């Protein structure tokens, strides 16, 4: 049984925690804040509104700002002008050698990181959205005005899954190749096309994001698109699909082609890094050995 404090012990406790603690902790913190240099303080142009309650329906978009942030305003304008506009647009700002830009005036919510989490940060952030659907876009994608309408109609027609606008059908002989594609930069089909993986842009139920984290990625520097599609198929039976991209109606497309081709070829593009294809081939072969039945082998 705990022994009761004496009056003297109680006074010492009060003096140590209430009086000395006030000077040591509260006043010390206030002085440090007062003396902090302006460069040590992050100031946003605009604060976000309080987080809303979770809802059925609705779309949250998550963008990534890295070294092509000059296109962010145009991308956000295209998203706001969708026939089914998103509820909110969030920006994950990765650290780069460039100066971090404050984009809080453009987006509904901004997360600024002093670490470059590459393409993974946005998928981790998606667990916090309050809408039923979440969409992701690389910074070289400019969606056409009916893209979200296209995705929702695809799901309503019974083609639920990991949706995207640039799908890849892997070669039967193994390894990675993006020669056989479907979507805005591949075969422009008028029907839904099942593929092995999609890149550049994703649209899915928020509940599907959890498949990304069931298993550790094979590599952290590449292959998030491969990992997501395989994990969703393996653990949830969730297929990866490209909604219709009819040649005669680009308003349904995931990306305006002249924008995607021009910005996507800049030197900062991930595919231009050393051993990009070799790493992706290693990921594909590892997952196929694990049991991944790609479309061409079914």
PDB file of N, CA and C in Angstrom, residues 63-156:
ATOM      1  N   UNK A  63      -2.656  15.191 -54.697  1.00  0.00           N
ATOM      2  CA  UNK A  63      -1.607  15.517 -55.650  1.00  0.00           C
ATOM      3  C   UNK A  63      -0.257  15.522 -54.935  1.00  0.00           C
ATOM      4  N   UNK A  64       0.815  15.420 -55.709  1.00  0.00           N
ATOM      5  CA  UNK A  64       2.156  15.498 -55.152  1.00  0.00           C
ATOM      6  C   UNK A  64       2.903  16.657 -55.789  1.00  0.00           C
ATOM      7  N   UNK A  65       3.468  17.530 -54.952  1.00  0.00           N
ATOM      8  CA  UNK A  65       4.329  18.603 -55.441  1.00  0.00           C
ATOM      9  C   UNK A  65       5.771  18.218 -55.173  1.00  0.00           C
ATOM     10  N   UNK A  66       6.574  18.227 -56.230  1.00  0.00           N
ATOM     11  CA  UNK A  66       7.990  17.901 -56.063  1.00  0.00           C
ATOM     12  C   UNK A  66       8.817  18.888 -56.875  1.00  0.00           C
ATOM     13  N   UNK A  67       9.192  18.546 -58.095  1.00  0.00           N
ATOM     14  CA  UNK A  67      10.027  19.449 -58.884  1.00  0.00           C
ATOM     15  C   UNK A  67       9.316  19.975 -60.129  1.00  0.00           C
ATOM     16  N   UNK A  68       7.991  19.771 -60.207  1.00  0.00           N
ATOM     17  CA  UNK A  68       7.236  20.326 -61.323  1.00  0.00           C
ATOM     18  C   UNK A  68       6.017  21.074 -60.789  1.00  0.00           C
ATOM     19  N   UNK A  69       6.205  21.774 -59.674  1.00  0.00           N
ATOM     20  CA  UNK A  69       5.091  22.459 -59.018  1.00  0.00           C
ATOM     21  C   UNK A  69       4.548  23.612 -59.847  1.00  0.00           C
ATOM     22  N   UNK A  70       5.265  24.032 -60.882  1.00  0.00           N
ATOM     23  CA  UNK A  70       4.783  25.131 -61.710  1.00  0.00           C
ATOM     24  C   UNK A  70       3.518  24.759 -62.480  1.00  0.00           C
ATOM     25  N   UNK A  71       3.222  23.460 -62.576  1.00  0.00           N
ATOM     26  CA  UNK A  71       2.024  23.016 -63.287  1.00  0.00           C
ATOM     27  C   UNK A  71       0.848  22.738 -62.346  1.00  0.00           C
ATOM     28  N   UNK A  72       1.060  22.940 -61.064  1.00  0.00           N
ATOM     29  CA  UNK A  72       0.051  22.568 -60.077  1.00  0.00           C
ATOM     30  C   UNK A  72      -1.233  23.378 -60.228  1.00  0.00           C
ATOM     31  N   UNK A  73      -1.121  24.680 -60.467  1.00  0.00           N
ATOM     32  CA  UNK A  73      -2.312  25.522 -60.586  1.00  0.00           C
ATOM     33  C   UNK A  73      -3.181  25.082 -61.764  1.00  0.00           C
ATOM     34  N   UNK A  74      -2.549  24.769 -62.886  1.00  0.00           N
ATOM     35  CA  UNK A  74      -3.295  24.313 -64.060  1.00  0.00           C
ATOM     36  C   UNK A  74      -3.964  22.971 -63.785  1.00  0.00           C
ATOM     37  N   UNK A  75      -3.276  22.107 -63.074  1.00  0.00           N
ATOM     38  CA  UNK A  75      -3.828  20.800 -62.732  1.00  0.00           C
ATOM     39  C   UNK A  75      -5.042  20.952 -61.811  1.00  0.00           C
ATOM     40  N   UNK A  76      -4.928  21.807 -60.827  1.00  0.00           N
ATOM     41  CA  UNK A  76      -6.033  22.016 -59.885  1.00  0.00           C
ATOM     42  C   UNK A  76      -7.233  22.645 -60.581  1.00  0.00           C
ATOM     43  N   UNK A  77      -6.988  23.570 -61.495  1.00  0.00           N
ATOM     44  CA  UNK A  77      -8.092  24.165 -62.254  1.00  0.00           C
ATOM     45  C   UNK A  77      -8.840  23.093 -63.038  1.00  0.00           C
ATOM     46  N   UNK A  78      -8.109  22.182 -63.667  1.00  0.00           N
ATOM     47  CA  UNK A  78      -8.746  21.097 -64.428  1.00  0.00           C
ATOM     48  C   UNK A  78      -9.575  20.200 -63.521  1.00  0.00           C
ATOM     49  N   UNK A  79      -9.125  19.998 -62.286  1.00  0.00           N
ATOM     50  CA  UNK A  79      -9.869  19.167 -61.335  1.00  0.00           C
ATOM     51  C   UNK A  79     -11.129  19.877 -60.845  1.00  0.00           C
ATOM     52  N   UNK A  80     -11.034  21.181 -60.588  1.00  0.00           N
ATOM     53  CA  UNK A  80     -12.204  21.944 -60.141  1.00  0.00           C
ATOM     54  C   UNK A  80     -13.258  22.009 -61.242  1.00  0.00           C
ATOM     55  N   UNK A  81     -12.839  21.905 -62.498  1.00  0.00           N
ATOM     56  CA  UNK A  81     -13.756  22.026 -63.632  1.00  0.00           C
ATOM     57  C   UNK A  81     -14.326  20.682 -64.091  1.00  0.00           C
ATOM     58  N   UNK A  82     -14.117  19.627 -63.328  1.00  0.00           N
ATOM     59  CA  UNK A  82     -14.703  18.333 -63.663  1.00  0.00           C
ATOM     60  C   UNK A  82     -16.232  18.414 -63.622  1.00  0.00           C
ATOM     61  N   UNK A  83     -16.879  17.622 -64.485  1.00  0.00           N
ATOM     62  CA  UNK A  83     -18.347  17.571 -64.435  1.00  0.00           C
ATOM     63  C   UNK A  83     -18.827  17.003 -63.100  1.00  0.00           C
ATOM     64  N   UNK A  84     -17.999  16.164 -62.468  1.00  0.00           N
ATOM     65  CA  UNK A  84     -18.232  15.732 -61.083  1.00  0.00           C
ATOM     66  C   UNK A  84     -17.029  16.234 -60.291  1.00  0.00           C
ATOM     67  N   UNK A  85     -17.104  17.450 -59.761  1.00  0.00           N
ATOM     68  CA  UNK A  85     -15.930  18.023 -59.088  1.00  0.00           C
ATOM     69  C   UNK A  85     -15.622  17.312 -57.776  1.00  0.00           C
ATOM     70  N   UNK A  86     -14.362  17.291 -57.386  1.00  0.00           N
ATOM     71  CA  UNK A  86     -13.997  16.654 -56.116  1.00  0.00           C
ATOM     72  C   UNK A  86     -14.451  17.489 -54.926  1.00  0.00           C
ATOM     73  N   UNK A  87     -14.668  16.805 -53.815  1.00  0.00           N
ATOM     74  CA  UNK A  87     -15.020  17.521 -52.583  1.00  0.00           C
ATOM     75  C   UNK A  87     -13.840  18.355 -52.092  1.00  0.00           C
ATOM     76  N   UNK A  88     -12.653  17.739 -52.118  1.00  0.00           N
ATOM     77  CA  UNK A  88     -11.456  18.433 -51.657  1.00  0.00           C
ATOM     78  C   UNK A  88     -10.256  18.023 -52.512  1.00  0.00           C
ATOM     79  N   UNK A  89      -9.275  18.919 -52.563  1.00  0.00           N
ATOM     80  CA  UNK A  89      -7.990  18.643 -53.211  1.00  0.00           C
ATOM     81  C   UNK A  89      -6.894  18.834 -52.178  1.00  0.00           C
ATOM     82  N   UNK A  90      -6.105  17.783 -51.974  1.00  0.00           N
ATOM     83  CA  UNK A  90      -4.990  17.825 -51.033  1.00  0.00           C
ATOM     84  C   UNK A  90      -3.681  17.778 -51.817  1.00  0.00           C
ATOM     85  N   UNK A  91      -2.666  18.389 -51.259  1.00  0.00           N
ATOM     86  CA  UNK A  91      -1.335  18.354 -51.867  1.00  0.00           C
ATOM     87  C   UNK A  91      -0.331  17.832 -50.858  1.00  0.00           C
ATOM     88  N   UNK A  92       0.388  16.795 -51.258  1.00  0.00           N
ATOM     89  CA  UNK A  92       1.521  16.296 -50.485  1.00  0.00           C
ATOM     90  C   UNK A  92       2.774  16.912 -51.107  1.00  0.00           C
ATOM     91  N   UNK A  93       3.499  17.713 -50.329  1.00  0.00           N
ATOM     92  CA  UNK A  93       4.665  18.412 -50.851  1.00  0.00           C
ATOM     93  C   UNK A  93       5.936  17.719 -50.384  1.00  0.00           C
ATOM     94  N   UNK A  94       6.554  16.975 -51.304  1.00  0.00           N
ATOM     95  CA  UNK A  94       7.811  16.290 -50.993  1.00  0.00           C
ATOM     96  C   UNK A  94       8.977  17.275 -50.988  1.00  0.00           C
ATOM     97  N   UNK A  95       9.984  16.974 -50.198  1.00  0.00           N
ATOM     98  CA  UNK A  95      11.184  17.809 -50.173  1.00  0.00           C
ATOM     99  C   UNK A  95      12.041  17.527 -51.399  1.00  0.00           C
ATOM    100  N   UNK A  96      12.518  18.603 -52.024  1.00  0.00           N
ATOM    101  CA  UNK A  96      13.441  18.473 -53.147  1.00  0.00           C
ATOM    102  C   UNK A  96      14.526  19.522 -52.977  1.00  0.00           C
ATOM    103  N   UNK A  97      15.427  19.580 -53.942  1.00  0.00           N
ATOM    104  CA  UNK A  97      16.462  20.604 -53.875  1.00  0.00           C
ATOM    105  C   UNK A  97      15.907  21.987 -54.186  1.00  0.00           C
ATOM    106  N   UNK A  98      14.700  22.037 -54.759  1.00  0.00           N
ATOM    107  CA  UNK A  98      14.047  23.311 -55.016  1.00  0.00           C
ATOM    108  C   UNK A  98      13.414  23.845 -53.731  1.00  0.00           C
ATOM    109  N   UNK A  99      13.150  25.133 -53.713  1.00  0.00           N
ATOM    110  CA  UNK A  99      12.505  25.741 -52.553  1.00  0.00           C
ATOM    111  C   UNK A  99      11.062  25.259 -52.451  1.00  0.00           C
ATOM    112  N   UNK A 100      10.627  24.916 -51.248  1.00  0.00           N
ATOM    113  CA  UNK A 100       9.252  24.490 -51.054  1.00  0.00           C
ATOM    114  C   UNK A 100       8.312  25.666 -51.300  1.00  0.00           C
ATOM    115  N   UNK A 101       7.284  25.438 -52.097  1.00  0.00           N
ATOM    116  CA  UNK A 101       6.320  26.478 -52.410  1.00  0.00           C
ATOM    117  C   UNK A 101       5.070  26.314 -51.560  1.00  0.00           C
ATOM    118  N   UNK A 102       4.529  27.435 -51.097  1.00  0.00           N
ATOM    119  CA  UNK A 102       3.278  27.393 -50.344  1.00  0.00           C
ATOM    120  C   UNK A 102       2.115  27.382 -51.326  1.00  0.00           C
ATOM    121  N   UNK A 103       1.411  26.259 -51.398  1.00  0.00           N
ATOM    122  CA  UNK A 103       0.289  26.125 -52.332  1.00  0.00           C
ATOM    123  C   UNK A 103      -1.046  26.069 -51.583  1.00  0.00           C
ATOM    124  N   UNK A 104      -1.044  26.555 -50.337  1.00  0.00           N
ATOM    125  CA  UNK A 104      -2.264  26.476 -49.528  1.00  0.00           C
ATOM    126  C   UNK A 104      -3.388  27.349 -50.083  1.00  0.00           C
ATOM    127  N   UNK A 105      -3.048  28.334 -50.911  1.00  0.00           N
ATOM    128  CA  UNK A 105      -4.087  29.161 -51.519  1.00  0.00           C
ATOM    129  C   UNK A 105      -4.790  28.432 -52.655  1.00  0.00           C
ATOM    130  N   UNK A 106      -4.169  27.376 -53.178  1.00  0.00           N
ATOM    131  CA  UNK A 106      -4.738  26.623 -54.291  1.00  0.00           C
ATOM    132  C   UNK A 106      -5.524  25.399 -53.844  1.00  0.00           C
ATOM    133  N   UNK A 107      -4.992  24.700 -52.849  1.00  0.00           N
ATOM    134  CA  UNK A 107      -5.566  23.419 -52.428  1.00  0.00           C
ATOM    135  C   UNK A 107      -6.337  23.572 -51.121  1.00  0.00           C
ATOM    136  N   UNK A 108      -7.155  22.563 -50.830  1.00  0.00           N
ATOM    137  CA  UNK A 108      -7.929  22.588 -49.592  1.00  0.00           C
ATOM    138  C   UNK A 108      -7.070  22.225 -48.383  1.00  0.00           C
ATOM    139  N   UNK A 109      -6.106  21.310 -48.595  1.00  0.00           N
ATOM    140  CA  UNK A 109      -5.214  20.908 -47.506  1.00  0.00           C
ATOM    141  C   UNK A 109      -3.828  20.649 -48.084  1.00  0.00           C
ATOM    142  N   UNK A 110      -2.815  20.993 -47.307  1.00  0.00           N
ATOM    143  CA  UNK A 110      -1.432  20.843 -47.742  1.00  0.00           C
ATOM    144  C   UNK A 110      -0.631  20.169 -46.639  1.00  0.00           C
ATOM    145  N   UNK A 111       0.139  19.169 -47.019  1.00  0.00           N
ATOM    146  CA  UNK A 111       1.072  18.520 -46.093  1.00  0.00           C
ATOM    147  C   UNK A 111       2.479  18.760 -46.630  1.00  0.00           C
ATOM    148  N   UNK A 112       3.319  19.418 -45.829  1.00  0.00           N
ATOM    149  CA  UNK A 112       4.683  19.732 -46.241  1.00  0.00           C
ATOM    150  C   UNK A 112       5.641  18.802 -45.507  1.00  0.00           C
ATOM    151  N   UNK A 113       6.479  18.112 -46.272  1.00  0.00           N
ATOM    152  CA  UNK A 113       7.408  17.143 -45.699  1.00  0.00           C
ATOM    153  C   UNK A 113       8.845  17.606 -45.919  1.00  0.00           C
ATOM    154  N   UNK A 114       9.701  17.429 -44.909  1.00  0.00           N
ATOM    155  CA  UNK A 114      11.123  17.729 -45.097  1.00  0.00           C
ATOM    156  C   UNK A 114      11.881  16.501 -45.584  1.00  0.00           C
ATOM    157  N   UNK A 115      11.122  15.484 -45.995  1.00  0.00           N
ATOM    158  CA  UNK A 115      11.669  14.236 -46.535  1.00  0.00           C
ATOM    159  C   UNK A 115      11.024  13.957 -47.884  1.00  0.00           C
ATOM    160  N   UNK A 116      11.785  13.429 -48.813  1.00  0.00           N
ATOM    161  CA  UNK A 116      11.211  13.003 -50.085  1.00  0.00           C
ATOM    162  C   UNK A 116      10.733  11.564 -49.943  1.00  0.00           C
ATOM    163  N   UNK A 117       9.439  11.399 -49.716  1.00  0.00           N
ATOM    164  CA  UNK A 117       8.852  10.069 -49.594  1.00  0.00           C
ATOM    165  C   UNK A 117       8.457   9.494 -50.960  1.00  0.00           C
ATOM    166  N   UNK A 118       8.982  10.127 -52.019  1.00  0.00           N
ATOM    167  CA  UNK A 118       8.681   9.683 -53.379  1.00  0.00           C
ATOM    168  C   UNK A 118       7.170   9.602 -53.580  1.00  0.00           C
ATOM    169  N   UNK A 119       6.687   8.484 -54.151  1.00  0.00           N
ATOM    170  CA  UNK A 119       5.272   8.366 -54.496  1.00  0.00           C
ATOM    171  C   UNK A 119       4.461   7.712 -53.390  1.00  0.00           C
ATOM    172  N   UNK A 120       5.102   7.306 -52.304  1.00  0.00           N
ATOM    173  CA  UNK A 120       4.412   6.561 -51.252  1.00  0.00           C
ATOM    174  C   UNK A 120       3.635   7.465 -50.296  1.00  0.00           C
ATOM    175  N   UNK A 121       4.125   8.685 -50.085  1.00  0.00           N
ATOM    176  CA  UNK A 121       3.492   9.565 -49.106  1.00  0.00           C
ATOM    177  C   UNK A 121       2.022   9.801 -49.375  1.00  0.00           C
ATOM    178  N   UNK A 122       1.679  10.004 -50.645  1.00  0.00           N
ATOM    179  CA  UNK A 122       0.284  10.292 -50.996  1.00  0.00           C
ATOM    180  C   UNK A 122      -0.633   9.129 -50.661  1.00  0.00           C
ATOM    181  N   UNK A 123      -0.141   7.892 -50.845  1.00  0.00           N
ATOM    182  CA  UNK A 123      -0.971   6.733 -50.535  1.00  0.00           C
ATOM    183  C   UNK A 123      -1.134   6.544 -49.025  1.00  0.00           C
ATOM    184  N   UNK A 124      -0.135   6.927 -48.257  1.00  0.00           N
ATOM    185  CA  UNK A 124      -0.264   6.888 -46.797  1.00  0.00           C
ATOM    186  C   UNK A 124      -1.263   7.945 -46.332  1.00  0.00           C
ATOM    187  N   UNK A 125      -1.208   9.119 -46.950  1.00  0.00           N
ATOM    188  CA  UNK A 125      -2.111  10.208 -46.595  1.00  0.00           C
ATOM    189  C   UNK A 125      -3.564   9.857 -46.882  1.00  0.00           C
ATOM    190  N   UNK A 126      -3.783   8.998 -47.867  1.00  0.00           N
ATOM    191  CA  UNK A 126      -5.151   8.670 -48.295  1.00  0.00           C
ATOM    192  C   UNK A 126      -5.984   8.035 -47.182  1.00  0.00           C
ATOM    193  N   UNK A 127      -5.338   7.454 -46.181  1.00  0.00           N
ATOM    194  CA  UNK A 127      -6.083   6.850 -45.076  1.00  0.00           C
ATOM    195  C   UNK A 127      -6.878   7.886 -44.293  1.00  0.00           C
ATOM    196  N   UNK A 128      -6.544   9.156 -44.452  1.00  0.00           N
ATOM    197  CA  UNK A 128      -7.197  10.221 -43.678  1.00  0.00           C
ATOM    198  C   UNK A 128      -8.373  10.868 -44.396  1.00  0.00           C
ATOM    199  N   UNK A 129      -8.604  10.541 -45.669  1.00  0.00           N
ATOM    200  CA  UNK A 129      -9.685  11.217 -46.385  1.00  0.00           C
ATOM    201  C   UNK A 129     -11.037  10.779 -45.833  1.00  0.00           C
ATOM    202  N   UNK A 130     -12.033  11.639 -46.006  1.00  0.00           N
ATOM    203  CA  UNK A 130     -13.359  11.385 -45.430  1.00  0.00           C
ATOM    204  C   UNK A 130     -14.418  11.093 -46.487  1.00  0.00           C
ATOM    205  N   UNK A 131     -13.993  10.937 -47.728  1.00  0.00           N
ATOM    206  CA  UNK A 131     -14.926  10.622 -48.805  1.00  0.00           C
ATOM    207  C   UNK A 131     -14.838   9.137 -49.156  1.00  0.00           C
ATOM    208  N   UNK A 132     -15.816   8.668 -49.922  1.00  0.00           N
ATOM    209  CA  UNK A 132     -15.837   7.255 -50.305  1.00  0.00           C
ATOM    210  C   UNK A 132     -14.770   6.928 -51.341  1.00  0.00           C
ATOM    211  N   UNK A 133     -14.464   7.903 -52.193  1.00  0.00           N
ATOM    212  CA  UNK A 133     -13.505   7.684 -53.274  1.00  0.00           C
ATOM    213  C   UNK A 133     -12.303   8.601 -53.119  1.00  0.00           C
ATOM    214  N   UNK A 134     -11.168   8.130 -53.596  1.00  0.00           N
ATOM    215  CA  UNK A 134      -9.948   8.927 -53.579  1.00  0.00           C
ATOM    216  C   UNK A 134      -9.265   8.792 -54.933  1.00  0.00           C
ATOM    217  N   UNK A 135      -8.716   9.885 -55.406  1.00  0.00           N
ATOM    218  CA  UNK A 135      -8.031   9.904 -56.701  1.00  0.00           C
ATOM    219  C   UNK A 135      -6.627  10.471 -56.527  1.00  0.00           C
ATOM    220  N   UNK A 136      -5.686   9.926 -57.277  1.00  0.00           N
ATOM    221  CA  UNK A 136      -4.302  10.373 -57.230  1.00  0.00           C
ATOM    222  C   UNK A 136      -3.862  10.738 -58.649  1.00  0.00           C
ATOM    223  N   UNK A 137      -3.021  11.757 -58.748  1.00  0.00           N
ATOM    224  CA  UNK A 137      -2.486  12.153 -60.049  1.00  0.00           C
ATOM    225  C   UNK A 137      -1.009  12.475 -59.915  1.00  0.00           C
ATOM    226  N   UNK A 138      -0.211  11.937 -60.845  1.00  0.00           N
ATOM    227  CA  UNK A 138       1.156  12.418 -60.975  1.00  0.00           C
ATOM    228  C   UNK A 138       1.116  13.859 -61.458  1.00  0.00           C
ATOM    229  N   UNK A 139       2.245  14.557 -61.309  1.00  0.00           N
ATOM    230  CA  UNK A 139       2.243  15.975 -61.663  1.00  0.00           C
ATOM    231  C   UNK A 139       2.363  16.242 -63.158  1.00  0.00           C
ATOM    232  N   UNK A 140       2.385  15.200 -63.979  1.00  0.00           N
ATOM    233  CA  UNK A 140       2.408  15.389 -65.434  1.00  0.00           C
ATOM    234  C   UNK A 140       1.081  14.981 -66.083  1.00  0.00           C
ATOM    235  N   UNK A 141       0.015  14.949 -65.275  1.00  0.00           N
ATOM    236  CA  UNK A 141      -1.299  14.531 -65.768  1.00  0.00           C
ATOM    237  C   UNK A 141      -2.286  15.685 -65.654  1.00  0.00           C
ATOM    238  N   UNK A 142      -2.996  15.974 -66.744  1.00  0.00           N
ATOM    239  CA  UNK A 142      -4.020  17.013 -66.750  1.00  0.00           C
ATOM    240  C   UNK A 142      -5.344  16.364 -67.162  1.00  0.00           C
ATOM    241  N   UNK A 143      -6.204  16.036 -66.193  1.00  0.00           N
ATOM    242  CA  UNK A 143      -7.433  15.292 -66.516  1.00  0.00           C
ATOM    243  C   UNK A 143      -8.399  16.112 -67.365  1.00  0.00           C
ATOM    244  N   UNK A 144      -9.053  15.415 -68.276  1.00  0.00           N
ATOM    245  CA  UNK A 144     -10.087  16.015 -69.101  1.00  0.00           C
ATOM    246  C   UNK A 144     -11.380  16.125 -68.289  1.00  0.00           C
ATOM    247  N   UNK A 145     -12.315  16.986 -68.717  1.00  0.00           N
ATOM    248  CA  UNK A 145     -13.419  17.391 -67.829  1.00  0.00           C
ATOM    249  C   UNK A 145     -14.371  16.297 -67.365  1.00  0.00           C
ATOM    250  N   UNK A 146     -14.444  15.159 -68.065  1.00  0.00           N
ATOM    251  CA  UNK A 146     -15.400  14.122 -67.673  1.00  0.00           C
ATOM    252  C   UNK A 146     -14.707  12.879 -67.106  1.00  0.00           C
ATOM    253  N   UNK A 147     -13.451  13.032 -66.689  1.00  0.00           N
ATOM    254  CA  UNK A 147     -12.710  11.872 -66.198  1.00  0.00           C
ATOM    255  C   UNK A 147     -13.363  11.258 -64.969  1.00  0.00           C
ATOM    256  N   UNK A 148     -13.704  12.049 -63.970  1.00  0.00           N
ATOM    257  CA  UNK A 148     -14.346  11.498 -62.772  1.00  0.00           C
ATOM    258  C   UNK A 148     -15.721  10.927 -63.100  1.00  0.00           C
ATOM    259  N   UNK A 149     -16.447  11.592 -63.949  1.00  0.00           N
ATOM    260  CA  UNK A 149     -17.739  11.066 -64.415  1.00  0.00           C
ATOM    261  C   UNK A 149     -17.540   9.701 -65.058  1.00  0.00           C
ATOM    262  N   UNK A 150     -16.504   9.567 -65.841  1.00  0.00           N
ATOM    263  CA  UNK A 150     -16.166   8.310 -66.508  1.00  0.00           C
ATOM    264  C   UNK A 150     -15.871   7.216 -65.483  1.00  0.00           C
ATOM    265  N   UNK A 151     -15.095   7.542 -64.482  1.00  0.00           N
ATOM    266  CA  UNK A 151     -14.736   6.552 -63.452  1.00  0.00           C
ATOM    267  C   UNK A 151     -15.968   6.094 -62.676  1.00  0.00           C
ATOM    268  N   UNK A 152     -16.790   7.026 -62.265  1.00  0.00           N
ATOM    269  CA  UNK A 152     -17.987   6.674 -61.489  1.00  0.00           C
ATOM    270  C   UNK A 152     -18.967   5.865 -62.338  1.00  0.00           C
ATOM    271  N   UNK A 153     -19.117   6.208 -63.601  1.00  0.00           N
ATOM    272  CA  UNK A 153     -19.995   5.440 -64.488  1.00  0.00           C
ATOM    273  C   UNK A 153     -19.455   4.029 -64.700  1.00  0.00           C
ATOM    274  N   UNK A 154     -18.137   3.900 -64.759  1.00  0.00           N
ATOM    275  CA  UNK A 154     -17.517   2.581 -64.910  1.00  0.00           C
ATOM    276  C   UNK A 154     -17.832   1.699 -63.711  1.00  0.00           C
ATOM    277  N   UNK A 155     -17.718   2.261 -62.514  1.00  0.00           N
ATOM    278  CA  UNK A 155     -18.019   1.516 -61.292  1.00  0.00           C
ATOM    279  C   UNK A 155     -19.508   1.182 -61.225  1.00  0.00           C
ATOM    280  N   UNK A 156     -20.347   2.150 -61.585  1.00  0.00           N
ATOM    281  CA  UNK A 156     -21.797   1.945 -61.560  1.00  0.00           C
ATOM    282  C   UNK A 156     -22.202   0.828 -62.523  1.00  0.00           C
TER     283      UNK A 156
END
